[in-house]
Amino acid sequence: MTKSICIITGSTLGGAEYVADHLESCLTNQGFEVALFNHATLNDIQSQEILLVVTSTHGAGELPDNIKPLFDELEQSDLNLSQMQFGVVGLGSRDYDTFCNAVNIVENTLKAKGAQQVCESERINVSSNFEHDETAETWLSLFSRHLK
């Protein structure tokens, strides 16, 4: 049976969306069914079994505007996501003390709802690593290997 993966993005300037598009191609080539949402809602994700979040960090360590409402709503909900496995790719700059804090928000919110983190999150320092797609693709092999 083909596994289905839902990718959602948190992006302000488009960097996370580009990385998500690349990961979607990689996963499709590996035979996964993939749904990609750049403005995900709770309805889009609540019944997913595998969630991949690709997000930048915005402002003072916050989620970008296109994903923040989803995580605010998720935090307020009484959803049980124990059927869900997830992974996170974050983009940020080590020039800020809130480097990839959006990753922490995503991890903590999903874990609080019972979701199982598949592997260590990837945190890409965009101020020194200019190979975002390649870095995320390398991490993706670890993520897909650990899926149940």
Coordinates of C-alpha atoms in Angstrom, one line a residue:
M1 CA 0.0 0.0 0.0
T2 CA 1.3 3.4 -1.0
K3 CA 2.0 5.8 2.0
S4 CA 0.5 9.2 1.8
I5 CA 2.4 12.2 3.1
C6 CA 0.9 15.6 3.7
I7 CA 3.4 18.5 3.4
I8 CA 2.5 21.9 4.8
T9 CA 4.5 25.1 4.6
G10 CA 5.1 28.1 6.8
S11 CA 6.7 30.7 4.6
T12 CA 7.0 34.5 4.5
L13 CA 9.3 35.1 1.5
G14 CA 8.8 31.8 -0.3
G15 CA 12.0 29.9 0.8
A16 CA 10.1 27.2 2.7
E17 CA 7.7 26.8 -0.2
Y18 CA 10.6 26.1 -2.6
V19 CA 12.0 23.5 -0.3
A20 CA 8.6 21.9 0.1
D21 CA 8.1 21.8 -3.6
H22 CA 11.5 20.0 -3.9
L23 CA 10.6 17.5 -1.2
E24 CA 7.3 16.9 -2.9
S25 CA 9.1 15.9 -6.1
C26 CA 11.5 13.7 -4.2
L27 CA 8.7 11.9 -2.4
T28 CA 6.6 11.5 -5.5
N29 CA 9.6 10.0 -7.3
Q30 CA 10.0 7.5 -4.4
G31 CA 6.4 6.4 -4.9
F32 CA 4.6 8.2 -2.1
E33 CA 1.3 10.0 -2.6
V34 CA 1.8 13.6 -1.6
A35 CA -0.6 16.5 -0.8
L36 CA 1.0 19.9 -0.5
F37 CA -0.7 22.8 1.3
N38 CA 0.8 26.3 1.4
H39 CA -2.2 27.6 3.5
A40 CA -3.2 24.5 5.4
T41 CA -6.3 24.4 7.6
L42 CA -7.1 22.0 10.4
N43 CA -9.4 20.1 8.0
D44 CA -6.4 19.5 5.7
I45 CA -4.3 17.9 8.4
Q46 CA -6.4 16.4 11.1
S47 CA -6.9 13.0 9.5
Q48 CA -3.4 12.7 8.0
E49 CA -1.1 9.9 9.1
I50 CA 2.2 11.4 8.0
L51 CA 2.8 15.2 8.2
L52 CA 5.9 17.0 7.0
V53 CA 6.1 20.6 8.0
V54 CA 8.5 22.9 6.2
T55 CA 8.7 26.3 7.9
S56 CA 10.8 29.4 8.3
T57 CA 10.9 31.4 11.5
H58 CA 9.3 34.9 11.3
G59 CA 9.7 38.0 13.4
A60 CA 10.7 37.3 17.0
G61 CA 10.8 33.6 16.6
E62 CA 7.2 33.1 15.5
L63 CA 5.5 31.0 12.9
P64 CA 4.9 32.7 9.5
D65 CA 1.5 34.3 8.9
N66 CA 0.3 31.5 6.5
I67 CA 0.7 28.8 9.1
K68 CA 0.2 30.5 12.4
P69 CA -3.6 30.4 12.4
L70 CA -3.5 26.6 11.9
F71 CA -1.2 26.1 14.9
D72 CA -3.2 28.5 17.0
E73 CA -6.4 26.6 16.2
L74 CA -4.6 23.3 16.7
E75 CA -3.4 24.4 20.1
Q76 CA -6.9 25.4 21.2
S77 CA -8.5 22.2 19.9
D78 CA -9.0 18.9 21.7
L79 CA -7.8 16.9 18.7
N80 CA -6.0 13.6 19.4
L81 CA -3.3 13.2 16.7
S82 CA -1.9 9.9 18.1
Q83 CA -2.3 8.3 14.6
M84 CA 0.0 10.9 13.1
Q85 CA 3.8 10.7 12.5
F86 CA 5.6 14.0 11.7
G87 CA 8.8 15.6 10.7
V88 CA 10.0 19.2 10.5
V89 CA 12.4 21.1 8.3
G90 CA 13.1 24.6 9.5
L91 CA 14.8 27.5 7.7
G92 CA 16.3 30.3 9.8
S93 CA 19.4 32.4 10.4
R94 CA 21.8 31.8 13.2
D95 CA 22.2 35.6 13.2
Y96 CA 19.1 35.7 15.4
D97 CA 18.8 34.2 18.9
T98 CA 15.4 32.8 17.9
F99 CA 17.1 30.6 15.2
C100 CA 14.5 28.1 13.9
N101 CA 12.2 28.7 16.9
A102 CA 9.2 27.9 14.6
V103 CA 10.5 24.3 14.6
N104 CA 10.2 24.2 18.4
I105 CA 6.6 25.6 18.2
V106 CA 5.6 23.0 15.6
E107 CA 7.2 20.1 17.5
N108 CA 5.7 21.1 20.9
T109 CA 2.2 21.7 19.5
L110 CA 2.1 18.4 17.6
K111 CA 3.6 16.4 20.4
A112 CA 1.1 18.0 22.9
K113 CA -1.7 16.5 20.6
G114 CA -0.1 13.1 20.7
A115 CA 1.6 13.1 17.3
Q116 CA 4.8 11.0 17.1
Q117 CA 8.0 12.7 15.8
V118 CA 9.7 10.4 13.4
C119 CA 13.3 11.8 13.7
E120 CA 15.3 14.8 14.7
S121 CA 14.2 18.0 12.9
E122 CA 16.4 19.6 10.3
R123 CA 17.3 23.2 11.0
I124 CA 18.9 24.9 8.0
N125 CA 21.0 28.0 8.7
V126 CA 20.2 30.1 5.6
S127 CA 23.0 32.6 6.3
S128 CA 25.7 29.9 5.7
N129 CA 24.0 27.0 3.9
F130 CA 22.8 28.0 0.4
E131 CA 21.9 24.4 -0.6
H132 CA 18.5 24.3 1.1
D133 CA 17.0 21.8 -1.3
E134 CA 19.9 19.4 -1.1
T135 CA 20.1 19.6 2.8
A136 CA 16.4 19.0 3.1
E137 CA 16.6 16.1 0.6
T138 CA 19.5 14.4 2.6
W139 CA 17.3 14.8 5.8
L140 CA 14.3 13.4 3.9
S141 CA 16.0 10.0 3.5
L142 CA 16.4 9.7 7.3
F143 CA 12.7 10.8 7.7
S144 CA 11.3 8.3 5.2
R145 CA 13.5 5.4 6.6
H146 CA 12.0 5.9 10.0
L147 CA 8.3 5.9 8.9
K148 CA 6.2 3.1 10.3

